[in-house]
XYZ file of C-alpha atoms in Angstrom:
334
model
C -18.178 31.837 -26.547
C -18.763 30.636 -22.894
C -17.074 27.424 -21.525
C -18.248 25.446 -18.409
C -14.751 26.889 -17.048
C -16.070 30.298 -17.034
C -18.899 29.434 -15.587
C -17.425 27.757 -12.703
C -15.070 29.947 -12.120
C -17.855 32.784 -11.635
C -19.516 30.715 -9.689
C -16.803 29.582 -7.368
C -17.054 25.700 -7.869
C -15.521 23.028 -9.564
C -16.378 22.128 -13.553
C -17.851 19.078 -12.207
C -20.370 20.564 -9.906
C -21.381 22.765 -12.765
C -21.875 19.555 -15.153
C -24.074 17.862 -12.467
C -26.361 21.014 -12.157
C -26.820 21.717 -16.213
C -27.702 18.176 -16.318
C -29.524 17.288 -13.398
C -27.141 15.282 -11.912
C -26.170 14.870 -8.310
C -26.800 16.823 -5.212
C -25.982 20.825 -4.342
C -26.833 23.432 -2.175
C -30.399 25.514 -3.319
C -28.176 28.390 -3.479
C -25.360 27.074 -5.371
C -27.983 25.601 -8.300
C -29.781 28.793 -8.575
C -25.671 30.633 -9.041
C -24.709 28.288 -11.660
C -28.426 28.790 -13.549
C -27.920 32.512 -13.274
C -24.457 32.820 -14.515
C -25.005 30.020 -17.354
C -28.009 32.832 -18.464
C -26.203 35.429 -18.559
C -23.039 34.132 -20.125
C -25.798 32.301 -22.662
C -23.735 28.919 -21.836
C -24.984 26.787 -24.279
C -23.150 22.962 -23.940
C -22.391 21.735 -27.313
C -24.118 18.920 -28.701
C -21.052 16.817 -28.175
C -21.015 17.523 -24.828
C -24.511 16.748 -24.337
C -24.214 13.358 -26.282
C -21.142 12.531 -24.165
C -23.107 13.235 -20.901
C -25.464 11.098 -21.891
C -22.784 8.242 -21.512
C -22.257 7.640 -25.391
C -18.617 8.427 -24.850
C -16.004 6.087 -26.171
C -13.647 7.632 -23.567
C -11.907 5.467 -20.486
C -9.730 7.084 -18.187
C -6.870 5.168 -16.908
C -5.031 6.664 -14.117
C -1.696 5.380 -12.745
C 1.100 6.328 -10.431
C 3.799 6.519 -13.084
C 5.458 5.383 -15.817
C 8.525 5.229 -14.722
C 7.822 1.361 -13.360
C 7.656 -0.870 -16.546
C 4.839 -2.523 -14.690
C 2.526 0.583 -14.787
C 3.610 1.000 -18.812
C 2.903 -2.630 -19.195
C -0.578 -2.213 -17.465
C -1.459 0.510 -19.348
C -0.526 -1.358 -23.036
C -2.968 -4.574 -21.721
C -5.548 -2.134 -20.732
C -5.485 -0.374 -23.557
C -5.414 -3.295 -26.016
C -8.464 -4.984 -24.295
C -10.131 -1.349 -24.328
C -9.892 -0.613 -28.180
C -11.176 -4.835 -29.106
C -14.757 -2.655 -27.581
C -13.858 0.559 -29.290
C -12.725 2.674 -26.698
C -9.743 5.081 -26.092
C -8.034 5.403 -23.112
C -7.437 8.960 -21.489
C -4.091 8.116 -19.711
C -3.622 9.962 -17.005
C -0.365 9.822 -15.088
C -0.383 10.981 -11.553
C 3.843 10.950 -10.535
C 2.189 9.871 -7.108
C 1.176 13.047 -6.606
C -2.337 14.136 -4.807
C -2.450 17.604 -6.959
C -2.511 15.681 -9.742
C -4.609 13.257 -9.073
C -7.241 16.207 -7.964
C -6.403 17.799 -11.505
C -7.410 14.316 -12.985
C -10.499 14.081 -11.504
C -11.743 17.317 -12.538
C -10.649 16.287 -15.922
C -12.493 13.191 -16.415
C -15.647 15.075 -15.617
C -14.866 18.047 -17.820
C -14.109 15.065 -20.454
C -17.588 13.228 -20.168
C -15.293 9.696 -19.567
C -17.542 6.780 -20.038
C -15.471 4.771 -16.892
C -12.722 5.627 -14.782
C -9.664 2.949 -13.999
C -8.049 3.957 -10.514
C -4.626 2.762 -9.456
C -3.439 4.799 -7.160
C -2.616 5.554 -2.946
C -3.671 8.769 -3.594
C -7.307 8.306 -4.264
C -10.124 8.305 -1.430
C -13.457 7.360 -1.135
C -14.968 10.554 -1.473
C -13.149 10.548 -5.221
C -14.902 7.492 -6.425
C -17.999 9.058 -4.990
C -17.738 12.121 -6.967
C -17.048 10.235 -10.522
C -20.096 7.983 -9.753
C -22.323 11.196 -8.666
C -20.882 12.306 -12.074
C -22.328 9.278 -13.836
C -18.924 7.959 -14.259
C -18.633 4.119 -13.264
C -15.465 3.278 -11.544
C -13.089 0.114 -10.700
C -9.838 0.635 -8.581
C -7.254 -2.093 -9.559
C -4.275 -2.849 -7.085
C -2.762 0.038 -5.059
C -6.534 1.191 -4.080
C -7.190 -1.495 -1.790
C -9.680 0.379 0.363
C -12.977 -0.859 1.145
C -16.003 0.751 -0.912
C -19.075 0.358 -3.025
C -17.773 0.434 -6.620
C -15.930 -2.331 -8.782
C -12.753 -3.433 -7.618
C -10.087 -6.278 -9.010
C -7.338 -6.523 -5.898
C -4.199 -8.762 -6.207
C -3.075 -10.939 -3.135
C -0.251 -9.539 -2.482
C 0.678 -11.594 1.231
C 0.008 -15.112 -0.927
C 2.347 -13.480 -3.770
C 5.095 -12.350 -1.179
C 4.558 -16.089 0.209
C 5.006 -18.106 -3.125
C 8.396 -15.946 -3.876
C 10.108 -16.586 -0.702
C 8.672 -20.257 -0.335
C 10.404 -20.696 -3.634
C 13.814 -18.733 -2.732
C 13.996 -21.513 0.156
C 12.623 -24.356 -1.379
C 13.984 -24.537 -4.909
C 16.869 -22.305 -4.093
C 17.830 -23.464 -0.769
C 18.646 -19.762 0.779
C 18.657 -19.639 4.262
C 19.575 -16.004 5.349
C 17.287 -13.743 3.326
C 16.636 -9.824 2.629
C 13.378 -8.500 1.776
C 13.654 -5.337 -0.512
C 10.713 -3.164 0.431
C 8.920 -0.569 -1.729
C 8.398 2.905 0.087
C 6.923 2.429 4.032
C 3.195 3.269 3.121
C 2.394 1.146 0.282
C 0.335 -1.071 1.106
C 0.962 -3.779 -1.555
C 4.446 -3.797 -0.936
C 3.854 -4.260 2.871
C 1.093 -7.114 1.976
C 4.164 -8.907 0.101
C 6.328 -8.354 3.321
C 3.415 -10.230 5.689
C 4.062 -12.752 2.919
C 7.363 -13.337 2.977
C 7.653 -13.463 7.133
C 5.124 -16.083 6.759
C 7.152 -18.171 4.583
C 10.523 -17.586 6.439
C 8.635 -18.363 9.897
C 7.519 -21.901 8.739
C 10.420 -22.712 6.761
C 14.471 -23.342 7.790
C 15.580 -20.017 7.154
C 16.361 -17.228 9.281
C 14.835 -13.375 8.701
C 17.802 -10.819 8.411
C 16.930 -7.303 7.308
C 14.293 -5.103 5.780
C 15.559 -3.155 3.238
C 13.763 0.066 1.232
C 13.743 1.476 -1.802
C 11.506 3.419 -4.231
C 10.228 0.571 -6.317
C 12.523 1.570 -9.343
C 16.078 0.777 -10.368
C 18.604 2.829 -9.189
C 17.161 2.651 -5.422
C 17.261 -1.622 -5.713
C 21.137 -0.663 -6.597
C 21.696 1.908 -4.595
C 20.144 -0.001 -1.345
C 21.221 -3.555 -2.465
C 24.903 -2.264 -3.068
C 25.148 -0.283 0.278
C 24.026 -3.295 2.136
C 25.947 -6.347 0.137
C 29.173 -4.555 0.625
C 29.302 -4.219 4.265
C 27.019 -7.746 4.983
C 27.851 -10.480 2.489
C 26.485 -13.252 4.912
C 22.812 -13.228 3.218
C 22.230 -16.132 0.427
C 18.957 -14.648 -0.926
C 17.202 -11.427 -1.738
C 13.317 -11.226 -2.118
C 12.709 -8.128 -3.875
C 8.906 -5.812 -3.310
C 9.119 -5.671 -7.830
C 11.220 -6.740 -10.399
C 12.567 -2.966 -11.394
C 14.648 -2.742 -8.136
C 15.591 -6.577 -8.932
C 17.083 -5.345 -11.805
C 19.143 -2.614 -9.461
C 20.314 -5.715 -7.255
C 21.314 -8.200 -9.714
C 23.292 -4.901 -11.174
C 24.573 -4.190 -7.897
C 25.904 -7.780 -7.329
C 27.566 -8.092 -10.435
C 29.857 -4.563 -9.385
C 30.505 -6.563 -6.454
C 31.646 -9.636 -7.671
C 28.845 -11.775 -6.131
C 27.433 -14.748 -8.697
C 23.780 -14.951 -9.632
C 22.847 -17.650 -8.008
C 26.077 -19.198 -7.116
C 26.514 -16.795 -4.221
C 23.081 -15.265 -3.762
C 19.574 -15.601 -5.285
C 17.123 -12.919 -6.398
C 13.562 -12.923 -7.268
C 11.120 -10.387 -7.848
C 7.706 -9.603 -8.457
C 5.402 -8.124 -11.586
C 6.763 -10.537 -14.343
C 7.823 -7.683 -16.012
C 9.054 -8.053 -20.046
C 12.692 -7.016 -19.270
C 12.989 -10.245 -16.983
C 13.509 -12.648 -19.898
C 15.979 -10.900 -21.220
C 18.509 -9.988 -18.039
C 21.584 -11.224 -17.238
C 20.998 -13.996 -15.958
C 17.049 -14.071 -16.198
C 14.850 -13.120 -13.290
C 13.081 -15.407 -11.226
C 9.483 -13.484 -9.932
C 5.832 -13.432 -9.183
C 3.324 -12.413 -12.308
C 0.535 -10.653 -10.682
C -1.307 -9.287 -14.043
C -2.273 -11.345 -16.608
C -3.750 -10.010 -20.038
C -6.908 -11.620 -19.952
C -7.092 -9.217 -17.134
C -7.340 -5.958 -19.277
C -10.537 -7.543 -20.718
C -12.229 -7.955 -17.135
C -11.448 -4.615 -16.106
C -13.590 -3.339 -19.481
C -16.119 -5.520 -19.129
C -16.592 -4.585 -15.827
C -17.201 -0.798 -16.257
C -19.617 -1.868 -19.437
C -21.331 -4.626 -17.354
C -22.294 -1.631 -14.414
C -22.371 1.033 -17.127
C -24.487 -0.121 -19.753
C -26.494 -2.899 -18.169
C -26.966 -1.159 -14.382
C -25.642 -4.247 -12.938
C -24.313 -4.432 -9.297
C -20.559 -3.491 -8.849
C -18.304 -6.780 -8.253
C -14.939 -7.337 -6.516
C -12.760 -9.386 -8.101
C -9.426 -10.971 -6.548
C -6.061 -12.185 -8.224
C -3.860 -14.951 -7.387
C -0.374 -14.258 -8.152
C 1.551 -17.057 -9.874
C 5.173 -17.847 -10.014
C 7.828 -17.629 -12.647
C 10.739 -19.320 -11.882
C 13.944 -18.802 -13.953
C 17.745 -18.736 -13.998
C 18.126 -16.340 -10.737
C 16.765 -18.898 -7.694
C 18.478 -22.224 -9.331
C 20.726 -24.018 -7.229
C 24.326 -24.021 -7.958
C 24.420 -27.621 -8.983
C 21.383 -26.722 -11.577
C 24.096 -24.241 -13.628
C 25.796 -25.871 -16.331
């Protein structure tokens, strides 16, 4: 029996182009309708009647796609996504990219090929012309976070500068540091550079003096790796504002090896408000960017433009900040 695959790959386009043509969906070239209708003859392509109930938008179907899962953030996003999605009765389609712009175009494709009701974006690796497609494809779209272009579709977008702000206000407030590090995330992420604008806007109005500009890859061996080359050769910084709490967990390792006392010596924070914060040694100070209630906005988003045609909405998120045992002052440990 004939798939849409065959089909498209006699005709020399993508599943999704093929989907839009069969049902009426979407623009494409004369020529390239009047291919697909004379392969889908010949091959006898009949869709199945799932398939045609699903393109009808009766699916039950979200995809979610993410960078990684290698960040407990992204694992932690997906769980409050998911929860919120199956109170509704959906499933989420998880689709995990590695950062990676082949996968992300494999993704795409699948979501069509899927009949996904909505689409969840968070990644860099997503343009425009993506979001386009889906919505040409009748699939309704919000980006959360990392896709903080401008465009047409639904959007929730955290500020990241007023979260990068609130952490190091709080390092030098509360924790009275004075000669500070900021831990960056990889050069061209944007969220990570919005928490950097953040943090030089807090040192520049505040007592304390800017001294380097660290990277790593957002996980936990580079916050160790990067923290522990540094600390070694340049113990003269008091505080350490760290792009998300996985490489915070690499530093406050990294410190320990060293001999230098959380926060005695030197104090931490991070960002994401990650689970794992509560529980290490000692607890992390950092800024909680995603709340639960969240996960239920993002769903009723994509059902509010789905199912009632409503006009796409951008949403923004103030972070807020968790302070525990990592930014206290020395005279605050018992």
């Amino acid at each position: 029996m004939a798939t849409i695959k065959d089909v498209a790959k006699l005709a020399g386009v993508s599943t999704a182009t093929v989907s839009r043509v069969i049902n009426g969906k979407g623009e494409a070239a004369p020529e390239t309708i009047e291919k697909i209708q004379k392969i889908v003859e010949e091959l006898n392509y009949k869709p199945s009647s799932v398939a045609k109930s699903l393109s009808k938008r009766e699916s039950n179907l979200i995809a979610l796609l993410i960078p990684n899962l290698d960040n407990p953030f992204f694992s932690e996003l997906v769980r409050t996504i998911e929860i919120a999605a199956n109170k509704k009765g959906y499933q989420i389609y998880l689709c995990n990219s590695e950062d990676n712009r082949e996968k992300v175009e494999y993704y795409l494709e699948a979501m069509a090929d899927n009949y996904v009701m909505g689409a969840i974006i968070n990644s860099l690796h997503v343009k425009e012309d993506d979001l386009e497609r889906l919505e040409a494809n009748g699939i309704s779209t919000i980006t959360i976070d990392r896709a903080q272009f401008s465009h047409a579709y639904s959007a929730l977008a955290v500020d990241h500068i007023h979260g990068g702000y609130l952490a190091t206000k709080h390092l030098i407030e509360v924790g009275g540091a004075k000669k500070i590090a900021f831990l960056s995330g990889p050069q061209d992420e944007s969220s990570s550079q919005d928490r950097y604008q953040g943090y030089l806007r807090a040192v520049g109005e505040m007592d304390a003096e800017h001294i380097v500009k660290l990277y790593g890859a957002f996980d936990i061996q580079s916050g160790y790796e990067t923290s522990y080359a540094y600390l070694a050769n340049h113990p003269n910084i008091d505080g350490i504002v760290c792009s998300n709490d996985a490489m915070a967990y690499g530093v406050i390792r990294a410190c320990a090896d060293l001999g230098i006392n959380i926060p005695q010596d030197i104090k931490v924070i991070g960002y994401d408000n990650t689970v794992n914060g509560k529980y290490s040694v000692p607890r992390l100070s950092t800024v909680s960017q995603f709340q639960p209630k969240l996960g239920d906005l993002i769903i009723n988003e994509l059902e509010r433009v789905e199912k009632k045609n409503c006009k796409p909405k951008k949403y923004e998120v103030e972070p807020e900040l968790v302070v525990r045992e990592t930014t206290q002052k020395e005279k605050e440990i018992c």
